Tab-separated table of C-alpha atoms in Angstrom:
chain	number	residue	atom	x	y	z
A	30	UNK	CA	0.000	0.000	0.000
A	31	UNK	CA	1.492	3.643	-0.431
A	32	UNK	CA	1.896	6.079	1.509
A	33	UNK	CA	0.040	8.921	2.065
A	34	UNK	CA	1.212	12.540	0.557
A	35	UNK	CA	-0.301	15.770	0.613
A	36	UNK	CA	-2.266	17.211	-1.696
A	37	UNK	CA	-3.052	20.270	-3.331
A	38	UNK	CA	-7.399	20.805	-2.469
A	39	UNK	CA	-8.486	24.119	-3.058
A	40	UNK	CA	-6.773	26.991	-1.006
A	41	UNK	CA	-5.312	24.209	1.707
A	42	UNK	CA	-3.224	20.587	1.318
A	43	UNK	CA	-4.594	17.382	2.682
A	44	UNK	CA	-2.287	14.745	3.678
A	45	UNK	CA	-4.257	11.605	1.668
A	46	UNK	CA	-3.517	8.348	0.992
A	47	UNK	CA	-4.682	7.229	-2.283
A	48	UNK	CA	-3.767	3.482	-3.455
A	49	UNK	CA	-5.259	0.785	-5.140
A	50	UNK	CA	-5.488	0.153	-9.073
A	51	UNK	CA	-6.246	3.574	-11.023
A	52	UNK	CA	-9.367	1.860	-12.780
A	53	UNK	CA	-11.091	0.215	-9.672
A	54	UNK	CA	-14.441	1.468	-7.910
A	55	UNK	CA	-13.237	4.772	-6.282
A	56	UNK	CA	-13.569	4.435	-2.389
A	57	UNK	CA	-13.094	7.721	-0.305
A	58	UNK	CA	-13.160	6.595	3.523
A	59	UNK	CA	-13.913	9.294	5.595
A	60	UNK	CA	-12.267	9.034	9.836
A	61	UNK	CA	-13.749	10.766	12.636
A	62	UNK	CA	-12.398	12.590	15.979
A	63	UNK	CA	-10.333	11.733	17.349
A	64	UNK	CA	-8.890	9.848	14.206
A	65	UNK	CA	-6.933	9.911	11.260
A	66	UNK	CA	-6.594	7.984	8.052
A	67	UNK	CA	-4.716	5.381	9.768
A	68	UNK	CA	-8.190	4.187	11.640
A	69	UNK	CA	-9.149	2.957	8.165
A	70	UNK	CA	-6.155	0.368	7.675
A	71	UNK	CA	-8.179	-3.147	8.384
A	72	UNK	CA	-10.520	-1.685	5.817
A	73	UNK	CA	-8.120	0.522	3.332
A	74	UNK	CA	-6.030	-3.111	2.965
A	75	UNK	CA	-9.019	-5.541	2.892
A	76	UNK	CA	-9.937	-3.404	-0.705
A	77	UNK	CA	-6.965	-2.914	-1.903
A	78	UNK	CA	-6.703	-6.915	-2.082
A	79	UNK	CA	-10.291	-6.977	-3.502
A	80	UNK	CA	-8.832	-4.342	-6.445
A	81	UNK	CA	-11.029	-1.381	-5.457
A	82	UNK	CA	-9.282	2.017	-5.123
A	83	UNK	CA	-9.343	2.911	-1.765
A	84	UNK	CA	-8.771	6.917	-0.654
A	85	UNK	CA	-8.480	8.284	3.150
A	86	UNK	CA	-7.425	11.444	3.919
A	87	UNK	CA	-6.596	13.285	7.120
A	88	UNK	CA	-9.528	15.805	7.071
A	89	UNK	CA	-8.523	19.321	7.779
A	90	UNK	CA	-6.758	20.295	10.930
A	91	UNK	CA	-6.289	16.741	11.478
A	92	UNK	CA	-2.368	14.785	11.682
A	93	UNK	CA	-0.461	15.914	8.959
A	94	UNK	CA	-3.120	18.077	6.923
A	95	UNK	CA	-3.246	21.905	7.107
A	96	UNK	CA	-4.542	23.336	10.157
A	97	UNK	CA	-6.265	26.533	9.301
A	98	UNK	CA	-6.239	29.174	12.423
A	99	UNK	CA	-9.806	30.401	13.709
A	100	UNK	CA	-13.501	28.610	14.305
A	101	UNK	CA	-15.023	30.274	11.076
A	102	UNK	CA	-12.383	27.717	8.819
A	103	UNK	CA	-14.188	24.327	9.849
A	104	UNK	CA	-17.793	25.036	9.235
A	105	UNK	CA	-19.154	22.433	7.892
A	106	UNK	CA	-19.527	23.461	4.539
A	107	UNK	CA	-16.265	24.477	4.484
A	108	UNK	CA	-15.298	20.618	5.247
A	109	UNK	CA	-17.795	19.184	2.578
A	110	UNK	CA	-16.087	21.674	0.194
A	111	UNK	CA	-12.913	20.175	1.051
A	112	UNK	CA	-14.330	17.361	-0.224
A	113	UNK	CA	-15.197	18.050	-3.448
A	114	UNK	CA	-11.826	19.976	-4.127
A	115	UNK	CA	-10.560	16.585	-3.309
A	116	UNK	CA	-12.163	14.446	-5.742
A	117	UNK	CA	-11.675	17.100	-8.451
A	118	UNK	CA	-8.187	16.857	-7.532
A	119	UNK	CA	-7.789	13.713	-7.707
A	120	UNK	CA	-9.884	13.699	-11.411
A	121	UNK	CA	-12.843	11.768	-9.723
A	122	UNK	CA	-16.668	12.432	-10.840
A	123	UNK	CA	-17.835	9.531	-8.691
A	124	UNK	CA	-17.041	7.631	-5.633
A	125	UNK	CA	-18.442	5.513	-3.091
A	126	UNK	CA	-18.197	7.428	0.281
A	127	UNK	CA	-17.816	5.506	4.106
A	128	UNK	CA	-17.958	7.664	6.505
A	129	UNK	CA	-17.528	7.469	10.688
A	130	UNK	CA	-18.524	9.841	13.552
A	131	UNK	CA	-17.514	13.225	11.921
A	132	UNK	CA	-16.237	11.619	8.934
A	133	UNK	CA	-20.040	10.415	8.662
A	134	UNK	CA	-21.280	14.026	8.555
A	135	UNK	CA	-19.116	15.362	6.370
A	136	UNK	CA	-20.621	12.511	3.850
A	137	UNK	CA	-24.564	13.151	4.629
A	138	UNK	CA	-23.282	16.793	3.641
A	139	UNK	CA	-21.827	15.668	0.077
A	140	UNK	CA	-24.929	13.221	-0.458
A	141	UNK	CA	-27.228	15.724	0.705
A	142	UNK	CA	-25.669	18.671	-1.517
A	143	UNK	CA	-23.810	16.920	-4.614
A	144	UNK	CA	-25.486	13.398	-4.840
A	145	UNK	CA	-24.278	13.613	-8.437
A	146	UNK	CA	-20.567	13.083	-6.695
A	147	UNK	CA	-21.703	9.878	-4.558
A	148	UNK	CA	-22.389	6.593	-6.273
A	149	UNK	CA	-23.368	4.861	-2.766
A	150	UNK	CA	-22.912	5.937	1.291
A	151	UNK	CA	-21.798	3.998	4.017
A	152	UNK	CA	-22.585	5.363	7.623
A	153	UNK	CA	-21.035	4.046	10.092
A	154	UNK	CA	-22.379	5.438	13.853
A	155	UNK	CA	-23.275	9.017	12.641
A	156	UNK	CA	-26.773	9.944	12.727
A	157	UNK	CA	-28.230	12.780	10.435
A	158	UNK	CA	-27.195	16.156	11.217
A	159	UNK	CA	-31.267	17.142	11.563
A	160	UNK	CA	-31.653	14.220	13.363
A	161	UNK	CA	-29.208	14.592	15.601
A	162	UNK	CA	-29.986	17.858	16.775
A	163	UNK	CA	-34.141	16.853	16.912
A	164	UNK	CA	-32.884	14.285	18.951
A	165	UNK	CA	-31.065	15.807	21.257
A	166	UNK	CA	-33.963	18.416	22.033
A	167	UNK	CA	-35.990	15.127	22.893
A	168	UNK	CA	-33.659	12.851	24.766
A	169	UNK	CA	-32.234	14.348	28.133
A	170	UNK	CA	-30.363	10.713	27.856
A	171	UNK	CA	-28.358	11.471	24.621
A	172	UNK	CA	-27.743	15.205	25.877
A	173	UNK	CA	-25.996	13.830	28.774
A	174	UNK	CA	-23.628	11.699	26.306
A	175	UNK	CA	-22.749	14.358	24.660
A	176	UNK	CA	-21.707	16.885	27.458
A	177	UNK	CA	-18.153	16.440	26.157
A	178	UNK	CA	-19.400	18.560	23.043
A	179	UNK	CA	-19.928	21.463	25.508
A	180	UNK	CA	-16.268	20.758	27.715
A	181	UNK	CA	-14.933	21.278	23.941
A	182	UNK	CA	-16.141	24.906	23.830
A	183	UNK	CA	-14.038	26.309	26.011
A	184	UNK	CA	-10.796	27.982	25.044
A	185	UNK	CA	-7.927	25.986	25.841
A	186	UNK	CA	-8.359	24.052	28.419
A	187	UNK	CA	-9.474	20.348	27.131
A	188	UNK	CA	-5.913	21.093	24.603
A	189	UNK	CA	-4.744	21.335	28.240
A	190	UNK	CA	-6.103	18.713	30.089
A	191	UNK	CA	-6.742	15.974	27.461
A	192	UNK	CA	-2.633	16.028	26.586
A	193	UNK	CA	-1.635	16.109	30.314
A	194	UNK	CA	0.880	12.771	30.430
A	195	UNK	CA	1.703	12.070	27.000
A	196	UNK	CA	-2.152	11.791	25.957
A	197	UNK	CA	-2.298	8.994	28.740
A	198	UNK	CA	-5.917	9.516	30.313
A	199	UNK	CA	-7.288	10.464	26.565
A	200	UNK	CA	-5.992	7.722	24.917
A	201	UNK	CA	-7.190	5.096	27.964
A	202	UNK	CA	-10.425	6.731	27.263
A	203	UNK	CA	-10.506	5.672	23.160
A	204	UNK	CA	-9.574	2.344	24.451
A	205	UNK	CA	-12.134	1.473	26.766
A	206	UNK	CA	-15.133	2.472	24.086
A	207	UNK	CA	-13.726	-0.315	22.583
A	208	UNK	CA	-13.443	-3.862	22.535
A	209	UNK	CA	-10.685	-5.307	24.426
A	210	UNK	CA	-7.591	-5.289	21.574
A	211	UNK	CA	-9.727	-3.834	19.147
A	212	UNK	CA	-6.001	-0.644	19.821
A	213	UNK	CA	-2.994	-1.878	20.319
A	214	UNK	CA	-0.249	0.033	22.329
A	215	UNK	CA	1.457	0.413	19.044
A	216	UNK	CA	-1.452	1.822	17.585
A	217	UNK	CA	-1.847	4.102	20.029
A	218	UNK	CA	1.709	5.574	19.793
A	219	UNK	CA	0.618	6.511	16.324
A	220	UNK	CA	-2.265	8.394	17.571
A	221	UNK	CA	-0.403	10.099	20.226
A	222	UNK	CA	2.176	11.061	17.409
A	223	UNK	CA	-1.164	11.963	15.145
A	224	UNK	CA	-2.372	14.421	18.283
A	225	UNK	CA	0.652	15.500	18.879
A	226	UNK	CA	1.677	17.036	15.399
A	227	UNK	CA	1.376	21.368	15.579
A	228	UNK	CA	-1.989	22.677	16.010
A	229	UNK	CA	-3.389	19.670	15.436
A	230	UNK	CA	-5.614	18.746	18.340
A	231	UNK	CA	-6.990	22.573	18.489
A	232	UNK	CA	-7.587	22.057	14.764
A	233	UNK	CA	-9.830	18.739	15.675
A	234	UNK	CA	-11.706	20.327	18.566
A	235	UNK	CA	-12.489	23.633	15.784
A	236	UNK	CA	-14.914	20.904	14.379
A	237	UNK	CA	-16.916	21.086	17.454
A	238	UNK	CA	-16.895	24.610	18.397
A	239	UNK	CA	-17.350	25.385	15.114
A	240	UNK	CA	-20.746	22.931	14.884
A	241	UNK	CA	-22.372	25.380	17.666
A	242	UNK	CA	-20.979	28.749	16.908
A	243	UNK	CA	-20.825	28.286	13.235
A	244	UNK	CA	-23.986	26.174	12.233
A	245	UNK	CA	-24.257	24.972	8.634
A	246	UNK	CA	-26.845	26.536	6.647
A	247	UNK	CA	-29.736	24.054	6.428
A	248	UNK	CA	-29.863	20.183	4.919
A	249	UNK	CA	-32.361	19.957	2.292
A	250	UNK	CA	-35.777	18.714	3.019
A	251	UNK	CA	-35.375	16.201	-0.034
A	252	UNK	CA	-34.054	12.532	0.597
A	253	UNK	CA	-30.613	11.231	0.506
A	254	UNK	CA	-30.358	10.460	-3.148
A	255	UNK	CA	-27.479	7.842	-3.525
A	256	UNK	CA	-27.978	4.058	-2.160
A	257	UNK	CA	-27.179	4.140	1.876
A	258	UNK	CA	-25.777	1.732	4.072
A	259	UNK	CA	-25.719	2.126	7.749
A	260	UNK	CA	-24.109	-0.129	9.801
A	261	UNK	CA	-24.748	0.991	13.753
A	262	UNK	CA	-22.327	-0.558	16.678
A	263	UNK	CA	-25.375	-0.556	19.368
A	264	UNK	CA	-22.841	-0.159	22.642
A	265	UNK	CA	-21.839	2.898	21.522
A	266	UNK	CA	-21.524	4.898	24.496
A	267	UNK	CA	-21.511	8.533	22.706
A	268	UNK	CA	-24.591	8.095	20.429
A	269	UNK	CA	-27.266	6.190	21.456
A	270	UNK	CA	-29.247	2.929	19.101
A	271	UNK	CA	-32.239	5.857	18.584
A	272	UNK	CA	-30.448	7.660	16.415
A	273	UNK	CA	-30.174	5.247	13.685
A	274	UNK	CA	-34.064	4.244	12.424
A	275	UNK	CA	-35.126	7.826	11.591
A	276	UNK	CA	-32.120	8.550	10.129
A	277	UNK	CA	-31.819	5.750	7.447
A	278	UNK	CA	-35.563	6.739	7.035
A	279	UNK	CA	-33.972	9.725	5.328
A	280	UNK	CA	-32.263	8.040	2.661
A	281	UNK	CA	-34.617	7.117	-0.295
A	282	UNK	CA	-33.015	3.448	-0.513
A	283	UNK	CA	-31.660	2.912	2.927
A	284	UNK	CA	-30.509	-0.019	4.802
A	285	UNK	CA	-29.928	-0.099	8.367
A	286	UNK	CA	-27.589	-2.891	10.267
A	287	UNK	CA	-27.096	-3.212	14.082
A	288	UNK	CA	-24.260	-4.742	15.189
A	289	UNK	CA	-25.577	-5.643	19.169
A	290	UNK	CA	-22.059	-6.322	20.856
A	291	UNK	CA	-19.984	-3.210	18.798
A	292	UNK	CA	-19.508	0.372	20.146
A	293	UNK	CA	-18.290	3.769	18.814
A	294	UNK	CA	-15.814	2.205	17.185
A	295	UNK	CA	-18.087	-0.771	14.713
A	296	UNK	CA	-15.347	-0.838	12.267
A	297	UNK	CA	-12.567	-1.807	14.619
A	298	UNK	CA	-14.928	-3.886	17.029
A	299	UNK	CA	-16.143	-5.998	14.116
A	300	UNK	CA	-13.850	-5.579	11.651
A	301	UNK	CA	-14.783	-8.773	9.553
A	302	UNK	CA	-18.804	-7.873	9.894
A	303	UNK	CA	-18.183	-4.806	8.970
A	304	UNK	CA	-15.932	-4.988	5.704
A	305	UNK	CA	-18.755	-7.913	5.018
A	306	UNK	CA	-21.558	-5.596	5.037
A	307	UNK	CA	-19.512	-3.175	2.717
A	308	UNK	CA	-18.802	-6.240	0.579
A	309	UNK	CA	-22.247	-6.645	-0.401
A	310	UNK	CA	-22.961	-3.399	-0.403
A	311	UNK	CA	-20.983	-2.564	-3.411
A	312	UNK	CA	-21.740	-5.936	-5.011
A	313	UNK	CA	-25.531	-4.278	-4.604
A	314	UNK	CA	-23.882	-1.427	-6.258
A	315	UNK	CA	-22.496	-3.144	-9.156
A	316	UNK	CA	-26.450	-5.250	-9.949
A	317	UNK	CA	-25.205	-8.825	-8.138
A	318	UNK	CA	-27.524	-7.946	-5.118
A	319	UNK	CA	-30.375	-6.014	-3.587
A	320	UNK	CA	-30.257	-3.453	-0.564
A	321	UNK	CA	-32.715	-5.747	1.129
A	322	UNK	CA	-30.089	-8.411	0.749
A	323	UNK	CA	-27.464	-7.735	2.601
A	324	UNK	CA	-27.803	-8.437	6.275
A	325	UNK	CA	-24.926	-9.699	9.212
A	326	UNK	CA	-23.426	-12.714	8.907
A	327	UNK	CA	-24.803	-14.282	11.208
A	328	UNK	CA	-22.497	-17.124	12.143
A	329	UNK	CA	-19.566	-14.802	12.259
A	330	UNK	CA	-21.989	-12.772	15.122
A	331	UNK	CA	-22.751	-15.648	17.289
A	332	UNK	CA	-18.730	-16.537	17.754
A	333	UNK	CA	-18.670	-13.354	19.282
A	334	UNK	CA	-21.027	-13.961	21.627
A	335	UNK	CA	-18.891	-15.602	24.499
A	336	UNK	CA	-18.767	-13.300	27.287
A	337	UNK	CA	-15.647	-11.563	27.991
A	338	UNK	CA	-14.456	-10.076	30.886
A	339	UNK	CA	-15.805	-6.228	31.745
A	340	UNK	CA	-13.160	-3.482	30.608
A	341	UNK	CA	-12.297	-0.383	32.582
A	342	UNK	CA	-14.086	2.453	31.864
A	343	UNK	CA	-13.374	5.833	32.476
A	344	UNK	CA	-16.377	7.769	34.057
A	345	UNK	CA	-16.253	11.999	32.733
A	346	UNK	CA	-15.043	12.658	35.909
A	347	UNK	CA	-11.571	10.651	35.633
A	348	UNK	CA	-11.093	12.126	32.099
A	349	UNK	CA	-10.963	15.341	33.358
A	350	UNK	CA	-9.906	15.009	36.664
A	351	UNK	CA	-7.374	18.204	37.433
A	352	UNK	CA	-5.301	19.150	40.654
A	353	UNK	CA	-5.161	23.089	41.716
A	354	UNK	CA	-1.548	23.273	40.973
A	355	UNK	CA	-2.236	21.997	37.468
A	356	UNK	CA	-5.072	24.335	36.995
A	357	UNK	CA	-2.701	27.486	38.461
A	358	UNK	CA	-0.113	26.504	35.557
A	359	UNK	CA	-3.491	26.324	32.473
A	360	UNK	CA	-3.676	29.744	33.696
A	361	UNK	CA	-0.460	31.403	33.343
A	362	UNK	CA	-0.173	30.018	29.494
């Protein structure tokens, strides 16, 4: 596989790694915070093998991508433009999108807006943008999951707090909303290294405080045009199961998959289920199968049913747990 490079996309460079036979199916795999290309590489090599093209970049402000200074530069339109500069760049009228967690919004916004651009989308755990926020005005439950979107807002301090011994309590955190050696240590150096590159982790939390103070301008009230997959890890402990049924119900030919033992993290968790599901989904793509058919593998689901020890989890308060004389020294910077 090669490696990534940066690339020229409008007025900034993504850092994008683009392999896989020139004349395959175009796949553009979209990662989520706190995550970079890399959290793509059981499914970037699985279709590489399989001959498909397979594209991931760092979106902007992530690793090794430019990291644009102030809130106003990661509006979400601004990212879904990103997007198209991308595929233009890369001479690409068509591609077949998979998207996670923001990675997943950033493709209902190029479905939504250019459907001409997207031949299918897979979502994995990330609910409608309209959804979401209806949701959240309904569920005191999923408000309270998401209180870390508010701790984001303020200035400085979770860049403060969340890097405090080498990443340590952060990354602990990503590893327990997983299953047990779904990260290795050694893939968890390569986040910290990710996180740790210039601006970078202010440039991830800009999504965030840029999703309050910088709203997008309206989806439209039509139906997601391409073919949509969703595939929805039901432990996740961010965004709860209800989010997924009334947002497939916005697709015009959706299909909706639960997977009942994954979390946040589905395509790590289940990594075999999951590049399954997007098996048949582009077979459905290419006329061998219908929407309707593809479903889990059920077999494959049931030898993951033995019970496993519990893992630690950290409760909000431990991930931001801060002593005085730390606080005194966030204050002076």
């Amino acid at each position: 596989m090669k490696q990534a490079e940066r690339i020229k996309v409008g007025e900034i460079q993504l850092n994008v790694l683009d392999s896989g036979p020139r004349d395959g199916l175009p796949l553009l795999f979209l990662h989520g915070f706190p995550d970079f290309h890399y959290g793509w590489r059981k499914q970037l090599a699985a279709f590489e093998e399989r001959r498909y093209r397979v594209i991931a970049p760092d979106q902007r402000g992530y690793n090794l991508s430019d990291k644009p200074k102030g809130i106003a530069a990661y509006q979400l339109d601004t990212l879904g433009r990103d997007l198209l500069a991308l595929l233009d760049a890369l001479g690409l009228k068509q591609v077949v999108v998979i998207g996670h967690d923001w990675g997943g919004a950033t493709a209902w916004w190029l479905a939504h807006h250019h459907p001409e651009r997207v031949k299918g989308l897979v979502m994995l755990n990330m609910p409608h943008p309209d959804v979401f926020a209806q949701y959240l005005r309904k569920h005191r439950s999923q408000l309270l999951k998401s209180w870390y979107m508010l701790f984001f807002q303020l200035p400085g301090l979770p860049e403060f707090l969340l890097s405090r011994g080498k990443w340590m309590h952060f990354a602990q955190s990503i590893q327990s909303g997983a299953r047990r050696g779904a990260f290795t240590q050694q893939d968890m150096e390569k986040y910290v290294k990710a996180w740790s590159e210039p601006g970078a982790f202010k440039g991830m939390l800009n999504w965030y405080r840029a999703a309050l103070r910088k709203p997008p301008k309206p989806f439209p009230k039509t139906a997601v045009k391409p073919p949509t997959l969703m595939v929805w890890g039901a432990q996740d402990r961010f965004l709860e199961a209800g989010l997924a049924q009334p947002s497939i119900e916005r697709c015009q030919q959706g299909r909706l998959i639960l997977l009942p033992r994954a979390g946040h993290w589905v395509h790590h968790d289940e990594v075999e289920q999951v590049n399954g599901l997007i098996q048949d989904f582009l077979q459905m793509l290419e006329g061998k199968l219908s929407l309707d058919a593809i479903q889990l593998n059920t077999k494959a689901a049931a030898d993951k049913q033995k019970p496993k020890p519990p893992k630690p989890k950290l409760s909000p308060e431990e991930d931001i747990e801060i002593s005085d004389q730390e606080l005194g020294e966030w204050k002076t910077q």
